Coordinates of C-alpha atoms in Angstrom, one line a residue:
X1 CA -18.8 -10.5 -41.0
X2 CA -19.3 -12.9 -37.8
X3 CA -22.0 -11.7 -35.6
X4 CA -22.2 -14.7 -33.1
X5 CA -22.5 -13.7 -29.4
X6 CA -20.0 -15.9 -28.2
X7 CA -16.8 -15.3 -30.1
X8 CA -14.0 -15.3 -28.4
X9 CA -11.2 -12.2 -27.7
X10 CA -9.0 -12.3 -30.7
X11 CA -5.4 -11.9 -30.1
X12 CA -4.9 -8.9 -32.0
X13 CA -7.1 -6.9 -29.0
X14 CA -3.7 -7.0 -27.1
X15 CA -2.1 -4.7 -29.4
X16 CA -5.1 -2.5 -29.9
X17 CA -5.5 -1.8 -26.5
X18 CA -1.9 -0.2 -26.0
X19 CA -3.3 2.7 -28.4
X20 CA -6.1 3.2 -25.9
X21 CA -3.5 3.6 -22.8
X22 CA -0.9 5.7 -24.8
X23 CA -3.6 8.0 -25.8
X24 CA -4.8 8.3 -22.1
X25 CA -0.8 8.5 -21.3
X26 CA -0.3 11.4 -23.6
X27 CA -3.3 13.5 -22.6
X28 CA -2.4 13.1 -18.7
X29 CA 0.9 13.8 -18.8
X30 CA 0.8 17.5 -19.8
X31 CA -0.8 17.9 -16.0
X32 CA 2.6 16.3 -14.7
X33 CA 3.5 18.4 -11.7
X34 CA 0.5 20.9 -11.9
X35 CA -1.1 20.4 -8.9
X36 CA -4.3 19.2 -10.8
X37 CA -5.4 16.0 -10.2
X38 CA -9.1 16.3 -11.4
X39 CA -7.8 17.8 -14.7
X40 CA -5.2 15.3 -15.2
X41 CA -7.9 12.8 -14.6
X42 CA -10.2 14.3 -17.2
X43 CA -7.7 14.6 -19.5
X44 CA -6.7 10.7 -19.6
X45 CA -10.5 9.8 -19.7
X46 CA -10.9 12.1 -23.0
X47 CA -7.9 10.1 -24.2
X48 CA -9.0 7.0 -23.6
X49 CA -12.7 7.4 -24.4
X50 CA -11.9 8.8 -27.8
X51 CA -9.8 6.0 -28.9
X52 CA -11.7 2.9 -27.3
X53 CA -14.5 3.4 -29.4
X54 CA -12.5 2.7 -32.7
X55 CA -11.7 -1.0 -31.3
X56 CA -12.8 -3.7 -33.2
X57 CA -15.3 -5.2 -30.1
X58 CA -18.5 -4.9 -28.1
X59 CA -17.4 -4.3 -25.0
X60 CA -19.1 -3.1 -21.7
X61 CA -17.4 -1.0 -19.0
X62 CA -17.6 -3.2 -15.7
X63 CA -15.1 -1.3 -13.9
X64 CA -14.9 2.3 -14.8
X65 CA -15.2 6.0 -13.3
X66 CA -18.2 5.4 -11.4
X67 CA -21.9 5.7 -11.8
X68 CA -23.5 7.4 -15.0
X69 CA -24.8 10.5 -13.2
X70 CA -21.2 11.2 -11.8
X71 CA -19.3 9.8 -14.8
X72 CA -20.2 11.0 -18.2
X73 CA -17.7 9.3 -19.9
X74 CA -16.4 5.6 -19.2
X75 CA -19.1 5.1 -16.6
X76 CA -20.2 1.7 -15.1
X77 CA -22.3 -0.1 -17.7
X78 CA -21.2 1.9 -20.7
X79 CA -20.9 0.0 -24.0
X80 CA -17.5 1.1 -25.9
X81 CA -16.1 -0.3 -28.7
X82 CA -17.5 -0.4 -32.5
X83 CA -20.1 -2.9 -32.0
X84 CA -18.6 -6.2 -33.8
X85 CA -17.5 -9.2 -31.7
X86 CA -16.2 -10.1 -29.5
X87 CA -18.3 -9.4 -26.8
X88 CA -16.1 -8.6 -23.6
X89 CA -15.9 -6.8 -20.2
X90 CA -13.7 -4.0 -19.9
X91 CA -12.0 -2.4 -16.6
X92 CA -10.5 0.9 -17.0
X93 CA -8.1 3.2 -14.9
X94 CA -7.6 5.8 -17.1
X95 CA -5.1 7.4 -14.6
X96 CA -3.9 5.3 -11.9
X97 CA -2.1 7.9 -9.6
X98 CA -3.7 11.2 -10.2
X99 CA -2.0 12.4 -7.1
X100 CA 0.8 11.1 -8.4
X101 CA 0.5 12.7 -12.0
X102 CA -0.5 16.0 -9.8
X103 CA 2.9 16.2 -7.7
X104 CA 4.9 14.9 -10.4
X105 CA 5.9 11.6 -8.5
X106 CA 6.7 8.5 -10.2
X107 CA 4.5 5.6 -10.9
X108 CA 1.6 6.9 -12.5
X109 CA 0.1 4.7 -15.2
X110 CA -2.6 4.3 -17.5
X111 CA -4.1 0.7 -17.4
X112 CA -7.0 -1.3 -19.0
X113 CA -7.9 -4.9 -18.8
X114 CA -10.2 -6.9 -20.7
X115 CA -12.0 -10.5 -20.6
X116 CA -14.7 -12.4 -22.1
X117 CA -17.9 -11.3 -21.4
X118 CA -19.7 -12.2 -17.9
X119 CA -16.2 -12.9 -16.3
X120 CA -15.2 -9.8 -14.5
X121 CA -16.4 -9.2 -10.4
X122 CA -18.6 -6.4 -10.4
X123 CA -17.5 -4.6 -7.1
X124 CA -20.9 -3.1 -6.5
X125 CA -21.1 -1.2 -3.4
X126 CA -18.1 -2.0 -1.5
X127 CA -15.1 0.5 -2.8
X128 CA -12.3 -1.5 -0.9
X129 CA -10.8 -4.7 -0.4
X130 CA -8.0 -6.1 1.3
X131 CA -5.2 -7.6 -1.1
X132 CA -2.4 -9.7 -0.6
X133 CA -0.3 -10.4 -3.8
X134 CA 3.5 -12.0 -5.0
X135 CA 5.0 -14.3 -7.3
X136 CA 4.1 -17.6 -8.2
X137 CA 6.1 -19.6 -5.7
X138 CA 4.7 -17.8 -2.9
X139 CA 1.1 -18.0 -3.8
X140 CA 0.4 -20.7 -1.7
X141 CA 1.8 -18.6 1.1
X142 CA -0.6 -15.9 0.8
X143 CA -3.1 -15.5 3.8
X144 CA -5.2 -12.6 5.0
X145 CA -6.1 -14.2 8.5
X146 CA -2.4 -15.2 9.6
X147 CA -0.3 -12.6 11.5
X148 CA 1.6 -10.6 8.8
X149 CA 4.9 -11.5 11.0
X150 CA 4.5 -15.1 10.8
X151 CA 3.9 -14.5 6.7
X152 CA 7.1 -12.5 6.1
X153 CA 8.7 -15.5 8.3
X154 CA 7.6 -18.2 6.0
X155 CA 8.3 -16.0 2.8
X156 CA 12.0 -15.7 4.2
X157 CA 12.0 -19.8 4.7
X158 CA 10.7 -20.3 1.2
X159 CA 12.9 -18.2 -0.3
X160 CA 16.0 -19.3 2.1
X161 CA 17.1 -16.2 3.3
X162 CA 16.8 -13.9 6.3
X163 CA 13.5 -12.2 7.6
X164 CA 15.5 -8.6 6.8
X165 CA 15.4 -9.6 3.4
X166 CA 12.1 -9.7 3.0
X167 CA 10.1 -6.4 1.2
X168 CA 6.4 -5.5 1.4
X169 CA 4.8 -2.8 -0.7
X170 CA 2.1 -1.1 1.5
X171 CA 0.1 2.1 0.5
X172 CA 1.0 4.7 2.9
X173 CA -2.4 5.0 4.8
X174 CA -3.2 5.5 8.7
X175 CA -5.4 2.1 8.5
X176 CA -2.2 0.1 7.8
X177 CA -0.3 1.3 10.5
X178 CA -0.5 -2.1 13.0
X179 CA 0.1 -4.2 9.6
X180 CA 3.2 -1.9 9.3
X181 CA 4.0 -2.5 12.7
X182 CA 3.8 -6.2 12.4
X183 CA 5.9 -6.5 9.4
X184 CA 8.8 -4.4 11.0
X185 CA 8.4 -6.5 14.3
X186 CA 8.9 -9.5 12.8
X187 CA 12.6 -8.2 11.1
X188 CA 11.1 -7.5 7.8
X189 CA 11.1 -4.3 5.5
X190 CA 8.5 -2.1 4.4
X191 CA 8.4 0.3 0.9
X192 CA 5.7 2.5 1.5
X193 CA 3.9 4.0 -1.7
X194 CA 1.3 6.9 -2.0
X195 CA -0.9 5.7 -4.7
X196 CA -0.9 3.0 -7.5
X197 CA -1.0 -0.3 -5.8
X198 CA -1.8 -1.9 -9.5
X199 CA 2.1 -1.1 -10.2
X200 CA 2.7 -2.3 -6.6
X201 CA 1.4 -5.7 -7.3
X202 CA 3.3 -5.8 -10.9
X203 CA 6.6 -5.1 -8.6
X204 CA 5.6 -7.8 -5.9
X205 CA 5.0 -10.4 -8.9
X206 CA 8.2 -9.9 -10.7
X207 CA 11.1 -12.3 -9.3
X208 CA 13.8 -9.6 -10.6
X209 CA 12.5 -6.9 -8.4
X210 CA 13.1 -6.4 -4.5
X211 CA 10.0 -6.9 -3.3
X212 CA 8.4 -9.9 -2.1
X213 CA 4.6 -9.0 -1.2
X214 CA 1.8 -6.3 -1.8
X215 CA -0.5 -6.2 1.1
X216 CA -2.9 -3.6 2.6
X217 CA -6.3 -2.3 1.7
X218 CA -6.7 -0.8 -1.5
X219 CA -9.9 0.3 -4.0
X220 CA -11.9 -3.2 -5.1
X221 CA -11.9 -2.3 -9.1
X222 CA -8.0 -1.5 -8.7
X223 CA -8.2 -4.9 -7.1
X224 CA -10.0 -6.3 -10.5
X225 CA -7.7 -4.8 -12.6
X226 CA -4.7 -6.3 -10.7
X227 CA -6.1 -9.6 -11.1
X228 CA -6.5 -9.6 -14.6
X229 CA -2.7 -8.1 -14.9
X230 CA -1.3 -10.9 -13.0
X231 CA -3.2 -13.6 -14.6
X232 CA -1.2 -12.4 -17.6
X233 CA 2.1 -11.5 -16.2
X234 CA 2.6 -14.4 -13.7
X235 CA 2.3 -14.4 -10.0
X236 CA -1.3 -13.9 -8.4
X237 CA -3.4 -12.3 -5.5
X238 CA -5.8 -12.9 -2.7
X239 CA -8.6 -10.6 -1.8
X240 CA -11.4 -9.8 0.3
X241 CA -14.1 -7.1 0.4
X242 CA -13.4 -4.4 3.0
X243 CA -16.5 -2.3 4.1
X244 CA -15.5 0.6 5.9
X245 CA -18.5 1.8 7.8
X246 CA -22.0 0.4 8.8
X247 CA -23.6 1.5 5.5
X248 CA -21.3 0.0 3.3
X249 CA -21.9 -3.3 5.0
X250 CA -25.5 -2.9 5.2
X251 CA -25.5 -2.4 1.1
X252 CA -23.3 -5.2 1.0
X253 CA -25.4 -7.6 2.6
X254 CA -28.6 -6.5 0.4
X255 CA -26.6 -6.8 -2.8
X256 CA -26.1 -10.5 -1.9
X257 CA -22.1 -10.0 -1.5
X258 CA -20.4 -11.7 1.1
X259 CA -17.7 -10.0 2.7
X260 CA -15.9 -12.6 4.7
X261 CA -15.1 -14.4 1.5
X262 CA -11.2 -14.7 0.3
X263 CA -10.9 -14.5 -3.6
X264 CA -8.1 -15.3 -5.6
X265 CA -7.2 -13.7 -9.0
X266 CA -9.4 -16.4 -10.9
X267 CA -12.5 -15.3 -8.8
X268 CA -12.2 -11.8 -9.5
X269 CA -11.6 -12.7 -13.5
X270 CA -13.2 -15.8 -14.3
X271 CA -11.3 -16.2 -17.5
X272 CA -8.2 -17.7 -18.8
X273 CA -8.2 -15.2 -22.0
X274 CA -7.8 -11.8 -21.0
X275 CA -5.8 -9.0 -21.9
X276 CA -3.9 -6.4 -20.2
X277 CA -2.3 -2.9 -21.4
X278 CA -0.6 -0.1 -19.1
X279 CA 1.5 2.9 -20.2
X280 CA 3.4 5.0 -17.9
X281 CA 2.5 8.7 -17.4
X282 CA 5.3 9.6 -14.7
X283 CA 8.7 7.2 -14.6
X284 CA 8.6 4.6 -12.2
X285 CA 9.6 1.3 -11.3
X286 CA 7.5 -0.8 -13.9
X287 CA 7.2 1.9 -16.8
X288 CA 9.1 5.0 -18.2
X289 CA 6.3 8.1 -18.3
X290 CA 5.9 10.1 -21.1
X291 CA 8.8 11.9 -22.5
X292 CA 8.9 14.7 -24.5
X293 CA 11.4 15.5 -28.0
X294 CA 11.0 18.9 -29.4
X295 CA 7.8 20.8 -30.4
X296 CA 6.1 17.7 -31.6
X297 CA 7.4 14.5 -30.3
X298 CA 6.8 12.1 -27.6
X299 CA 7.9 8.7 -26.5
X300 CA 5.7 6.7 -24.1
X301 CA 6.8 2.7 -22.7
X302 CA 4.0 0.3 -22.6
X303 CA 3.5 -3.2 -21.0
X304 CA 0.8 -5.2 -23.3
X305 CA 0.0 -8.8 -21.9
X306 CA -2.4 -11.8 -23.1
X307 CA -3.2 -14.5 -20.6
X308 CA -3.9 -17.5 -22.9
X309 CA -0.4 -17.1 -24.7
X310 CA 1.4 -15.9 -21.5
X311 CA 3.1 -13.3 -23.9
X312 CA 4.6 -10.1 -22.2
X313 CA 5.5 -7.2 -24.7
X314 CA 7.5 -4.0 -23.5
X315 CA 6.8 -1.6 -26.1
X316 CA 8.8 1.8 -26.6
X317 CA 6.9 4.1 -28.8
X318 CA 7.8 7.4 -30.7
X319 CA 4.6 9.6 -31.5
X320 CA 3.9 12.5 -33.4
X321 CA 1.3 15.1 -32.0
X322 CA 0.5 17.0 -34.7
X323 CA 0.1 14.2 -36.5
X324 CA -2.2 12.5 -34.1
X325 CA -4.1 15.9 -33.3
X326 CA -4.9 15.7 -37.1
X327 CA -6.1 12.0 -37.3
X328 CA -7.8 12.4 -33.9
X329 CA -9.0 16.2 -33.2
X330 CA -7.9 15.8 -29.8
X331 CA -4.7 17.4 -28.2
X332 CA -2.3 15.5 -27.3
X333 CA 0.1 17.7 -25.1

């Protein structure tokens, strides 16, 4: 067995990771529409945690469910995998869209990203980041300091369309009211989403979708996961840390973070060999959610990607929940 500490990730990890997000999605899906986002999130964490420890890797959770005293599983700094090489950083969001799941709304997904050890950005004390994402041909137009109205005009010019044909996906939050106003006053359209800006960024990066940009202030952990996804999928993003109060600004300064720096996806994930897997929990624009078949069957749809090869797989799976229970000891719905 190779015990070197610098062994790069193996290509088979891509297909190993889909088992992780499938397990989380299958666990969470039983709580769709039940109004309990904490229970849905815990179910996803349970499913993901159980399968992660069977993967042949020595992983450290860089982006997880929070600090260890607050998150007994998938906490930042937790070691996962079976302890064998490769040595990797892990970013997880067992349920991106807890509220979406609880309310039975579209676009809830389970996601995981992986890269070589020491290459993922650690958000530290800053929980929010201003982000902008788009497809490859628009990357040089991404700018967090230029007025949004001017940016959508430049996007329309680049695409050879009218400004009213440009669509920007934005999290529906009070903090975005001024930005939304600027986009609309320029003549462009806004697609508001309640949660799930990882899926929103994938929409913006896909040239076949009617969305051109994602913009707004969302979670920094989700920003790192999004960066890994876009390095695999195509397109890209920029982001800048966005402390929400004086205490966060003070902690960021004490920890040595430059909150004025605009980072790219290559800054957030400094590896050309990263992996990403997402499985739908509820039906959405990017992925179909978990569907139940009879008393024991279930189907899932996943995106599984690797940046080095540029391979993007869409995997439809059928699961026998009774057999999964007997193999793992976990209840899959």
